Coordinates of C-alpha atoms and ligand atoms in Angstrom, one line a residue:
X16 CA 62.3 258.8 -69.0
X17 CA 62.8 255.7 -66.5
X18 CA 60.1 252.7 -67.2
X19 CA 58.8 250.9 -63.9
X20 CA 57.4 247.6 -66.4
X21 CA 58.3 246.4 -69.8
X22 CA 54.9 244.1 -70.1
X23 CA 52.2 245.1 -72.5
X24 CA 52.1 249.0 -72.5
X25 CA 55.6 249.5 -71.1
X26 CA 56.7 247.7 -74.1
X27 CA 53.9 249.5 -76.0
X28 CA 55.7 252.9 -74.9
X29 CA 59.1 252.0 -75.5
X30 CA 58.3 250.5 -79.1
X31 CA 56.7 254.3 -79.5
X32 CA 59.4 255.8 -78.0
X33 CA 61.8 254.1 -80.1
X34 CA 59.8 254.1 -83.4
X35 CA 58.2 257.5 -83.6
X36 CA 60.7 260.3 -85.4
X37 CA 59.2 262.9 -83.2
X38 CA 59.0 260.8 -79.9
X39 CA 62.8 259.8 -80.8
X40 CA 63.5 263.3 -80.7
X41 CA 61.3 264.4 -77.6
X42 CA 62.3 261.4 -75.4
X43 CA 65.1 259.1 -74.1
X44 CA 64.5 256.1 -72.0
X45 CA 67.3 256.0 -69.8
X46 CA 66.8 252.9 -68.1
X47 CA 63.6 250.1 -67.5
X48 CA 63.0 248.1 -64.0
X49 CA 61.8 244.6 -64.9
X50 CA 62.5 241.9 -62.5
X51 CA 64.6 239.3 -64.8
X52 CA 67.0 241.3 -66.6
X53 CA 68.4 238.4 -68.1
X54 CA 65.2 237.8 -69.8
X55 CA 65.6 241.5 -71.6
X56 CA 69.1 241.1 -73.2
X57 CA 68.8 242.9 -76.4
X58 CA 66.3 245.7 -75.3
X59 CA 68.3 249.3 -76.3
X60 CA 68.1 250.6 -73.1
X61 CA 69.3 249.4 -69.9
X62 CA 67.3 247.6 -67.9
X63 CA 67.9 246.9 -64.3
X64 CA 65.9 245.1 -61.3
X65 CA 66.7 247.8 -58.1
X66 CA 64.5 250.7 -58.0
X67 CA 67.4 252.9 -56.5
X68 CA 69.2 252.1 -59.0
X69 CA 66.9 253.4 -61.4
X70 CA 65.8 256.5 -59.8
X71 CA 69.9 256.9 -58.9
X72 CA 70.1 257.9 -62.9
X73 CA 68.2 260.6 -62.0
X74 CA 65.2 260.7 -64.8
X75 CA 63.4 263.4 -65.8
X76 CA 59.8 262.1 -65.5
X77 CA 59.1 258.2 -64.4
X78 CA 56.5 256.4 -66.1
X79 CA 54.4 253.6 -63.9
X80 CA 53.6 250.6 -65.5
X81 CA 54.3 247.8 -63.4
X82 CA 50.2 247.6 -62.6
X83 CA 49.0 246.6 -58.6
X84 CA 50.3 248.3 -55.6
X85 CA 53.8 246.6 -54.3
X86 CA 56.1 247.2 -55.2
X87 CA 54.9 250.2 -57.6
X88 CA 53.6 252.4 -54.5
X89 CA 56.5 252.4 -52.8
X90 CA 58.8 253.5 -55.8
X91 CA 56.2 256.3 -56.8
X92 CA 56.7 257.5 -53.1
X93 CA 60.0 257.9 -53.5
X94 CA 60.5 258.8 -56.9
X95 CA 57.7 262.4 -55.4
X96 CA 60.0 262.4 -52.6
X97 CA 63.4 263.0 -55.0
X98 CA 61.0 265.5 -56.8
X99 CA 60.7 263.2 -60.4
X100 CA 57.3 263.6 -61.7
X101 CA 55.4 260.3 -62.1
X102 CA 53.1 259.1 -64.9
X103 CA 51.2 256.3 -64.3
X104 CA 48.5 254.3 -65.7
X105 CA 48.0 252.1 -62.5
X106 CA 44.3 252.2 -61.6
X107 CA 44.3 249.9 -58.5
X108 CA 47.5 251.9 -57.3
X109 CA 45.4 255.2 -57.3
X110 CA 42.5 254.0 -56.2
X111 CA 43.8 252.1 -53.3
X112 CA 46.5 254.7 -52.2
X113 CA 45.8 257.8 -54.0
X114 CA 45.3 259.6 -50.5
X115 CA 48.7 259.2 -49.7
X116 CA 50.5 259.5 -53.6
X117 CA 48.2 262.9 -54.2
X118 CA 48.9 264.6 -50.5
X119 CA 53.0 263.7 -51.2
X120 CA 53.0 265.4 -54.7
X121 CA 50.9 267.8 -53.5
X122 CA 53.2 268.4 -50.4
X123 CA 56.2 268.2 -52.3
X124 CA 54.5 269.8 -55.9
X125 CA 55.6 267.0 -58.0
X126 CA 53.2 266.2 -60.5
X127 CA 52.0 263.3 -60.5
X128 CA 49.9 262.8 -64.1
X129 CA 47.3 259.6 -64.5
X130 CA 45.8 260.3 -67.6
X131 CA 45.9 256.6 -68.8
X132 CA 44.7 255.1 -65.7
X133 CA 41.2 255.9 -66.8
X134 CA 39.0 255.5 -70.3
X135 CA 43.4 255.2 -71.1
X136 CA 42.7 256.3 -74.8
X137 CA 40.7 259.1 -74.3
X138 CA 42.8 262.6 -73.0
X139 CA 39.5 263.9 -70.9
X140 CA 40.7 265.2 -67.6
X141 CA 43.1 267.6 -69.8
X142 CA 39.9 268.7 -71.2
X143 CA 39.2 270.2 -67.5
X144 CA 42.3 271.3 -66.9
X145 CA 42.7 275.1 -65.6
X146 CA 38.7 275.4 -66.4
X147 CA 37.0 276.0 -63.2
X148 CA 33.7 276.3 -64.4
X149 CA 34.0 273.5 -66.5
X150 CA 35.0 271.1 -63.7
X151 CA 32.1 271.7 -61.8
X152 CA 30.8 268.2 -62.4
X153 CA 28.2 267.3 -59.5
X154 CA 27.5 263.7 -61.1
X155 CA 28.7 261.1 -63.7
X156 CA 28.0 258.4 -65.3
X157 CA 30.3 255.8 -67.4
X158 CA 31.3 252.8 -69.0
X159 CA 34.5 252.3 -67.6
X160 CA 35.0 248.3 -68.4
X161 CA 35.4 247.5 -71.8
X162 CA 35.2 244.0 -71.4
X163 CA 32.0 244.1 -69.6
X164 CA 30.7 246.6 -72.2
X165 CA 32.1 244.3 -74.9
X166 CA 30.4 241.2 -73.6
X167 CA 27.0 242.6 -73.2
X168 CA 27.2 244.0 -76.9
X169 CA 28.2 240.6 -77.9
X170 CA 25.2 238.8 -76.3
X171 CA 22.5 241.4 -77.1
X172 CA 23.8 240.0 -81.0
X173 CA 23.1 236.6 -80.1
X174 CA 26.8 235.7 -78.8
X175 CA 26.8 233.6 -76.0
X176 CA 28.2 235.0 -72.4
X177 CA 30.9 232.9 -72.2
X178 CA 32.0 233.1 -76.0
X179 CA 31.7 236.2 -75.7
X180 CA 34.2 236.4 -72.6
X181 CA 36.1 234.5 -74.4
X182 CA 36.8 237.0 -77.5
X183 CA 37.7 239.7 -75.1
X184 CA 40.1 237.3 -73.2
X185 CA 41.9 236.2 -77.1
X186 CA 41.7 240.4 -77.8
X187 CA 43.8 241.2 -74.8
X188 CA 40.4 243.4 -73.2
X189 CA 40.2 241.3 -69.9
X190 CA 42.1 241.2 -66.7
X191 CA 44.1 238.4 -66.3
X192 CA 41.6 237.7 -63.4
X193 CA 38.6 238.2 -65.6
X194 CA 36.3 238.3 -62.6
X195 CA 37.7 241.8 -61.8
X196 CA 35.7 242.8 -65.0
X197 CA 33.0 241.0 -64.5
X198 CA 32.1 241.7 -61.3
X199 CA 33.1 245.5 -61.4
X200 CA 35.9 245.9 -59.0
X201 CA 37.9 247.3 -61.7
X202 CA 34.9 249.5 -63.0
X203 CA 34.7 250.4 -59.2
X204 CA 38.4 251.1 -58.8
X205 CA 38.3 253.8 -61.5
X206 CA 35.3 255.5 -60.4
X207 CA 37.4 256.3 -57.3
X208 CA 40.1 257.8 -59.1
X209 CA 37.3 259.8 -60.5
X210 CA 35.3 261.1 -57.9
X211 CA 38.5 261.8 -56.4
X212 CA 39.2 264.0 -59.4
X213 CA 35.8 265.7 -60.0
X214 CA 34.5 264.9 -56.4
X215 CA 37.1 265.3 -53.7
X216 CA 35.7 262.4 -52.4
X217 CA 37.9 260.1 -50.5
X218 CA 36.8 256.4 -51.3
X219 CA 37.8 252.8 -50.9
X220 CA 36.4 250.6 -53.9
X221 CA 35.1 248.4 -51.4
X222 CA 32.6 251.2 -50.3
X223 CA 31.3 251.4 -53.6
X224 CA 28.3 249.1 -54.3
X225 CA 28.5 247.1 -56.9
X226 CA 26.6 244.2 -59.0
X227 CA 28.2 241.8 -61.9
X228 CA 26.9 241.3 -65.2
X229 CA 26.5 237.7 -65.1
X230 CA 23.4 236.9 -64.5
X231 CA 21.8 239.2 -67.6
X232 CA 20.7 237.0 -70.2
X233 CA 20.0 237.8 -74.2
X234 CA 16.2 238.2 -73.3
X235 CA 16.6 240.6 -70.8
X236 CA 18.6 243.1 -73.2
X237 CA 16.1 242.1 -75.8
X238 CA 13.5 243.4 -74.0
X239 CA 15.4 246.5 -72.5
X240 CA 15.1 247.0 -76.6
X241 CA 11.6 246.6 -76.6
X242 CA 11.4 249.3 -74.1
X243 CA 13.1 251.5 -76.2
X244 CA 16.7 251.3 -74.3
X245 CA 19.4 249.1 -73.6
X246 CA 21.8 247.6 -70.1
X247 CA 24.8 249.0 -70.2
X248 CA 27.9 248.1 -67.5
X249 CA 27.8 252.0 -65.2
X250 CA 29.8 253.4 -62.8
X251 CA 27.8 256.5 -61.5
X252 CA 28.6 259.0 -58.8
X253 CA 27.2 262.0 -57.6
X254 CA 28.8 264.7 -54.8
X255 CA 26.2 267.8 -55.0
X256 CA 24.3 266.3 -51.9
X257 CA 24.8 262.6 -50.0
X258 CA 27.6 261.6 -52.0
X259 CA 26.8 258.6 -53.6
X260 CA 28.9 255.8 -55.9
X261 CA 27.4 252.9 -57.7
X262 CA 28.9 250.0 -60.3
X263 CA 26.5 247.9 -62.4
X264 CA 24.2 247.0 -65.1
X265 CA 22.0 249.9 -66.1
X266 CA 19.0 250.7 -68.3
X267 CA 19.6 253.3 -69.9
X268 CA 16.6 254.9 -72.7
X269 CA 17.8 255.4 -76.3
X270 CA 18.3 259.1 -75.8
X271 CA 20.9 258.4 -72.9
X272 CA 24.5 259.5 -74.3
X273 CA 26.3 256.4 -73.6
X274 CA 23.4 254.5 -75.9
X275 CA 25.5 254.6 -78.4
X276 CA 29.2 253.4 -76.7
X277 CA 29.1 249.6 -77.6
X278 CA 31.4 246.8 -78.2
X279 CA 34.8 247.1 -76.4
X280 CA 34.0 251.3 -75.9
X281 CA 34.6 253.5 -72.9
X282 CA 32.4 256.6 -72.2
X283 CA 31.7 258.7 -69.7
X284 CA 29.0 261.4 -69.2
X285 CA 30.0 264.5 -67.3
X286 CA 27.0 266.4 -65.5
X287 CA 26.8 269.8 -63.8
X288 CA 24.0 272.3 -62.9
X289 CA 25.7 274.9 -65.0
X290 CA 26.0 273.3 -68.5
X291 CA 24.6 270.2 -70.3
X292 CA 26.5 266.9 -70.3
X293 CA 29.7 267.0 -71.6
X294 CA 30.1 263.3 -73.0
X295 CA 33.5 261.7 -73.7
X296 CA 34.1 258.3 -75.3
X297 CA 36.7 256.1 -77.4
X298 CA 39.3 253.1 -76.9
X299 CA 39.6 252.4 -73.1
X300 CA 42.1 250.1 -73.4
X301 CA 45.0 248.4 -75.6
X302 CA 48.3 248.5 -75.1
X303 CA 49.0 251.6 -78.2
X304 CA 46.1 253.7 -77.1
X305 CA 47.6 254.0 -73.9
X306 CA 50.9 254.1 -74.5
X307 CA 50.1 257.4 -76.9
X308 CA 48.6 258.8 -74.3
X309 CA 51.0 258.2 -71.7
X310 CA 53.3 260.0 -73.7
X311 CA 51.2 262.7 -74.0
X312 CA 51.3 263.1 -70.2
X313 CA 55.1 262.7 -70.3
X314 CA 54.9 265.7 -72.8
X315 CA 53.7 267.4 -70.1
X316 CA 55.2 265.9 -67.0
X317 CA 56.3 269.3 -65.4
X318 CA 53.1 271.1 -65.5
X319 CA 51.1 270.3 -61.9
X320 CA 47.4 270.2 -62.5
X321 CA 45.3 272.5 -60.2
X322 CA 43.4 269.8 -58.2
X323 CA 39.9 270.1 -58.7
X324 CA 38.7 268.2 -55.2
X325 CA 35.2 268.9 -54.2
X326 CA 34.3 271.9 -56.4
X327 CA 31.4 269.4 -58.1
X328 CA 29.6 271.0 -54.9
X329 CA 29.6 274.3 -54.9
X330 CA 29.8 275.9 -51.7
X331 CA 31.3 272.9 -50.6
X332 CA 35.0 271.8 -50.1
X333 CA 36.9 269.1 -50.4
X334 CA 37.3 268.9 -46.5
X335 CA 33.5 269.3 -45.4
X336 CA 33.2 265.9 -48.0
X337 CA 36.3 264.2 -46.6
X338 CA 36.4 260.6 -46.1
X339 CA 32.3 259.6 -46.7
X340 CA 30.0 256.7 -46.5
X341 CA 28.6 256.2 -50.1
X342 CA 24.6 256.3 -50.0
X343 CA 22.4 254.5 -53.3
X344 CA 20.0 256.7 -54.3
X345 CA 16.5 255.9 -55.5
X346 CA 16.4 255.0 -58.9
X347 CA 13.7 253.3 -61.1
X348 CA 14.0 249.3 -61.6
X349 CA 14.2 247.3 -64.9
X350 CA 12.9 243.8 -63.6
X351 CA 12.6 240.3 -65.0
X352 CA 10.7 238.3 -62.9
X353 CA 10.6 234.1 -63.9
X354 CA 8.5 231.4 -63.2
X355 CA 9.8 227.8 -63.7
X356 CA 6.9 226.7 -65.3
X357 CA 3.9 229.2 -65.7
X358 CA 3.1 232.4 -67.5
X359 CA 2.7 235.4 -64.9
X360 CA -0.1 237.3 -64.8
X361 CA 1.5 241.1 -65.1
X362 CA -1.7 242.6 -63.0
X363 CA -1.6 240.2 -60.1
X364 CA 2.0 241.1 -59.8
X365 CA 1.7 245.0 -60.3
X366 CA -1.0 244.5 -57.7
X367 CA 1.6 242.5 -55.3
X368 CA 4.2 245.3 -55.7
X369 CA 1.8 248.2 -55.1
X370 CA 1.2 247.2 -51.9
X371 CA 4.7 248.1 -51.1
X372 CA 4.4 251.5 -53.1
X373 CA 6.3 250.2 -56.1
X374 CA 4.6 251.3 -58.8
X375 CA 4.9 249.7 -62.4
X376 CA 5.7 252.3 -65.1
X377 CA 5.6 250.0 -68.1
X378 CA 5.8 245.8 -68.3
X379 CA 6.8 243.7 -71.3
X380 CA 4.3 242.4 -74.1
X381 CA 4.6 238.4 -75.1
X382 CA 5.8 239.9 -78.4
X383 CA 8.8 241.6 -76.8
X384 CA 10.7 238.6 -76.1
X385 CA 11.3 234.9 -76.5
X386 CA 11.0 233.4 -73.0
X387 CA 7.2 232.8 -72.4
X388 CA 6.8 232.5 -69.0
X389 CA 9.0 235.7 -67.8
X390 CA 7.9 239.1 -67.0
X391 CA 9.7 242.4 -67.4
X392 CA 8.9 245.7 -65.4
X393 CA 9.9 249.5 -65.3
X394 CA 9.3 250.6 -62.3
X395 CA 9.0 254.4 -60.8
X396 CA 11.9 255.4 -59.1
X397 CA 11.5 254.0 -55.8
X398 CA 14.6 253.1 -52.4
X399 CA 16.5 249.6 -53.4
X400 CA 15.3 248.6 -49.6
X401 CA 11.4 248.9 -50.8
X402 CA 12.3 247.1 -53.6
X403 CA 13.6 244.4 -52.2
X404 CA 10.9 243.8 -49.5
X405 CA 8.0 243.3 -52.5
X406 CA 10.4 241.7 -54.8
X407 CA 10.9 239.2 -51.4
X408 CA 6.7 239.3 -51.0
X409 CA 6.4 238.3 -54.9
X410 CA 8.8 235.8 -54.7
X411 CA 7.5 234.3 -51.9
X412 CA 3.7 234.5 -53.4
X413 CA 4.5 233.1 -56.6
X414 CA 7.2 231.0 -56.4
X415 CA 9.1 233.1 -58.9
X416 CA 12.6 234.2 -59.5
X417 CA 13.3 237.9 -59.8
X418 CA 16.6 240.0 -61.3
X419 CA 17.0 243.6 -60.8
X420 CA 19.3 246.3 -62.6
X421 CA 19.1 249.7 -61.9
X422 CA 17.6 252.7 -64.4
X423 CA 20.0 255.6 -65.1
X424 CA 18.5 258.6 -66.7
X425 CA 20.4 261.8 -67.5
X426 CA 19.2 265.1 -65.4
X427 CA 19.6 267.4 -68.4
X428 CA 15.9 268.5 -70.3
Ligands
LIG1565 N1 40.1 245.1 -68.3 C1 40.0 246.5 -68.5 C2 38.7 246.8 -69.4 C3 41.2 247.0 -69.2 O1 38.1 245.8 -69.9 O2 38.3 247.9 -69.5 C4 41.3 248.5 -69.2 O3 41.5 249.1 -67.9

C-alpha cells in the first residue's frame, strides 16, 4: 500500500497497519509521500516527497489522504492511468472532480473505493453494493457534519454556541476552517458525492443551497421541543422528479429517524418507493474510525463497484439526469419571528401571512419558551419564494425580525 499523507488519518492507518497482527499480515506500506521527509526520520517505511517516485514502486492499491484537490487529483489521475486502485477519503476531491476521477476509472476499470469520504465510520455504500433493488434510493436525508450536529446538541443543553464550537475544535471534530462546518460547504460537498452515488446526478457544491447554523439560538430548539421535534444540521436530496439538493437546519418531528443521531453523530436516511427507509448512523469522523474503514476498502481494493448512477429514478438514466440545475422544493417552515421590544400577537400575524397563502399549522405557547416577546410558527408546506414575500410583508408591518429553517418529514406511512 503507497500513502499520499501521513497527517491525522494517514498516520491513523499506518499506526493500524503497523499495530494490528492481522493488518500486519494483510498489508505492507511500501512507501508514504509527505512533503518534508526530513521531518519523518524514524517512520518504518520510506517516505519520499515525488509522487512518481512513489507510484514508480509500483503499489498494489494507493490510499488518498492528503485532503483538498492539488496536488491529490492529479496523483489519483495517474495512479487510474497506471491501473493502481485508489482509496480515498478526500471529500472535496470527489466532490469537486469526481466527474473526471469516476469516468477515468471507469474508462480504465480501476477501482477507485471512497468509503471513508462519507459518514467515514460507517461502511454504508457496501451495504448497496451488487443490490439493485436496494439502491433504488429516490431521496435522502442526513447529518453529514458532525460538528454542526455536535454544536446544536450542545446548545439545546444549555452550552453556549461558541463553547460549544470550541469543544469540537479541542476534540479534533472541526475543519481547520471551522466555517466550512458551519456554514455547510462541507455538509454540501458530501451530499454531492452522494447523489452522485445513489443519484447519478452531476453537481457542483456551489449549486447546492445551503444555510449555516449560526443564527439558531437555545430558544428556538427549545421550542422545536415544545413542538414535539428538534433542528437538526440536513443535507437532503431527491432525483425521482426535478432533482433537488439542499444543506441546512431542519425540523425534524420526534418520529423522524435521525431524531435520535445527536452529539458529534452522522446519519443518514435512505428512501425509495419500493421499501421503507433504510437508516444508517455512527462515528462520522476521527482519525481511527476512518482509518479502519479505509482499510476495509483496501481489503477490497480490486473489486470495481457496479456504479449505481441514476437508477434512484426508475425509468430514468443517468444521462437523461446529466449535469442539472438543483430546484428547492416546498417544504413546511419552522419560524421565529422577534420583536425588539413587544409581545406579538400570533393572530394578527397568522392573519398577515394568510394573505400570502401561508397558512399556520401550529404557533408556540408563552409556556414553550423563555424569550417573551418571540413568536414561533409551523407552517403548511408552502414555495420558499411565498415565504419570503409575507415574511418581507410582516417584517415590514411589525417591525420584527424573522428566522426561517426548513421542515423535513419522512415520506414513509
Ligand atoms: N469536520 C467534519 C465533520 C469532519 O465535522 O463532520 C468529518 O468529515
Amino acid at each position: 500500500v503507497a500513502l499520499l499523507g501521513l497527517g491525522r488519518v494517514g498516520s491513523a492507518v499506518a499506526r493500524l497497519t503497523l499495530g494490528d497482527a492481522w493488518c500486519r499480515a494483510a498489508f505492507t506500506i511500501t512507501g508514504a509521500l509527505v512533503r518534508n521527509t526530513a521531518a519523518r526520520a524514524g517512520v518504518p517505511f520510506p517516505v519520499v516527497s515525488d509522487a512518481r517516485a512513489l507510484l514508480d514502486s509500483e503499489p498494489e492499491v494507493v490510499v488518498e489522504v492528503l485532503g483538498g484537490i492539488e496536488p491529490a487529483r492529479s496523483i489519483v489521475l495517474a495512479a487510474l492511468e497506471r491501473g493502481i486502485p485508489v482509496i480515498t477519503a478526500n471529500k472535496s476531491l470527489l466532490a469537486r472532480c469526481g466527474d473526471e476521477l469516476f469516468d477515468l476509472s471507469e474508462r480504465t476499470g480501476t477501482p477507485l473505493r471512497h468509503e471513508a469520504a462519507v459518514i467515514a465510520g460507517v461502511p454504508f455504500l457496501c451495504a448497496f453494493s451488487g443490490r439493485p433493488f436496494a439502491s433504488r434510493v429516490s431521496h435522502l436525508s442526513a447529518i453529514l457534519n458532525g460538528t454542526s450536529n455536535f454544536i446544536l446538541t450542545q446548545v439545546a443543553s444549555g452550552t453556549g454556541f461558541d463553547a460549544a464550537l470550541d469543544l469540537a475544535r479541542r476534540l479534533g471534530y472541526a475543519e481547520p476552517d471551522a466555517s466550512l462546518d458551519l456554514d455547510g460547504t462541507d455538509a454540501a460537498e458530501k451530499l454531492t458525492i452522494l447523489a452522485r452515488h445513489f443519484g447519478g446526478l452531476s453537481l457542483q457544491p456551489g449549486q447546492i443551497a445551503r444555510d449555516g447554523i449560526a443564527r439558531l439560538t437555545r430558544e428556538d430548539l427549545r421550542c422545536a421541543g415544545a413542538f414535539g421535534g428538534t433542528i437538526k444540521p440536513l443535507a437532503c436530496a431527491a432525483w425521482a422528479d426535478a432533482p433537488a439538493a439542499w444543506v441546512g437546519p431542519a425540523f425534524i418531528r420526534g418520529d423522524h429517524p435521525l431524531f435520535p443521531v445527536r452529539g458529534i453523530a452522522n446519519g443518514i436516511c435512505l428512501e425509495s418507493r419500493l421499501t421503507p427507509p433504510l437508516v444508517f448512523s455512527g462515528p462520522g469522523a476521527g482519525p481511527e474510525a476512518t482509518a479502519a474503514t479505509i482499510l476495509d476498502d483496501v481489503l477490497n481494493a480490486h473489486r470495481t463497484e457496479p456504479v449505481v448512477r441514476g437508477t434512484g429514478a426508475i425509468g430514468q438514466t443517468a444521462e437523461g439526469l446529466g449535469r442539472v440545475t438543483v430546484s428547492e422544493p416546498p417544504t413546511g417552515w419552522f419560524v421565529r419571528v422577534s420583536h425588539p421590544a413587544d409581545r406579538l400577537d400570533p393572530l394578527g400575524v397568522a392573519d398577515l401571512l394568510s394573505t400570502f397563502d401561508v397558512w399556520i399549522q401550529r404557533t408556540s405557547t408563552p409556556s414553550d419558551t423563555a424569550a417573551p416577546n418571540a413568536l414561533w410558527l409551523l407552517t403548511h408546506p408552502c414555495e420558499r419564494a411565498r415565504l419570503d414575500a409575507a415574511l418581507h410583508a410582516l417584517r415590514a408591518a411589525a417591525r420584527c425580525d424573522t428566522c426561517t429553517v426548513r421542515v423535513v418529514e419522512t415520506t414513509h406511512e
